[in-house]
């Protein structure tokens, strides 16, 4: 099983600032990496797939980068609605998709 | 517009069998490349993939839960059903169904549309 490790577990950032979230895979997943946003009581929402492609309707302030085992999600200027939990998911080992433990992005 | 919605019991007893239904709209499970997966999330924990079914009725299961899971589809009703046998309190979680589209040219896909989830508690 490919283990996905996210860091940090919690990130405190002020509105308007940049947030950088990391995700590491235990082995190469090529670019088959997705990022999801989850707010309390809601389903995960696909933000990024293919490591760097924004999903439909996702604002340009969200960007993804990386390949192989190291990935980053950057939110360029945090809005109030961006404070949530973010998960990475590898789907390179389809269908044995695995998810990271999540990073909670909170208001500083 | 793609939507999915999970339904089923909110409380099951240990050793019982759980049956969850995913009812969807905006796509057809008879369309090549289309599929539906099930993912769960224990309270405060990470997401875990359980099973998925393709348009051609091919089925895949998480190796750790394979012996307990069955996934089926009813294309005419736009539904996918997941059954999990021998439920245990550790199976308490929110269960989600999600859409994917597998394009042979681009390779494996993410889950792009999710249902709202249904919380299942396992307790006597």
Short mmCIF file of C-alpha atoms in Angstrom, two decimals, chain A residues 44-81:
data_model
loop_
_atom_site.label_atom_id
_atom_site.label_comp_id
_atom_site.label_asym_id
_atom_site.label_seq_id
_atom_site.Cartn_x
_atom_site.Cartn_y
_atom_site.Cartn_z
CA UNK A 44 -14.70 16.30 0.03
CA UNK A 45 -14.47 18.65 -2.96
CA UNK A 46 -11.96 17.96 -5.71
CA UNK A 47 -9.57 20.90 -6.10
CA UNK A 48 -6.59 19.61 -8.05
CA UNK A 49 -5.92 16.47 -10.08
CA UNK A 50 -2.93 15.35 -12.09
CA UNK A 51 -0.88 17.10 -9.39
CA UNK A 52 -1.40 20.51 -10.95
CA UNK A 53 -4.68 20.75 -12.90
CA UNK A 54 -7.46 22.69 -11.24
CA UNK A 55 -10.85 21.02 -11.26
CA UNK A 56 -13.84 22.75 -12.80
CA UNK A 57 -14.80 25.93 -11.00
CA UNK A 58 -11.79 26.03 -8.68
CA UNK A 59 -10.35 29.54 -8.22
CA UNK A 60 -6.92 30.33 -9.60
CA UNK A 61 -5.56 31.04 -6.11
CA UNK A 62 -5.34 27.26 -5.68
CA UNK A 63 -2.34 25.67 -7.34
CA UNK A 64 -0.65 22.30 -7.14
CA UNK A 65 2.85 21.19 -7.96
CA UNK A 66 5.16 18.23 -7.70
CA UNK A 67 5.59 14.77 -9.11
CA UNK A 68 6.94 11.44 -7.99
CA UNK A 69 6.83 11.52 -4.20
CA UNK A 70 6.71 15.20 -3.21
CA UNK A 71 3.69 17.43 -3.77
CA UNK A 72 2.55 20.86 -2.71
CA UNK A 73 -0.79 22.64 -2.60
CA UNK A 74 -0.51 26.41 -2.48
CA UNK A 75 -3.30 28.84 -1.75
CA UNK A 76 -1.98 32.21 -2.80
CA UNK A 77 -4.19 34.58 -0.82
CA UNK A 78 -6.38 32.95 1.77
CA UNK A 79 -10.06 33.79 1.80
CA UNK A 80 -12.34 33.08 4.74
CA UNK A 81 -13.98 30.21 2.88
#
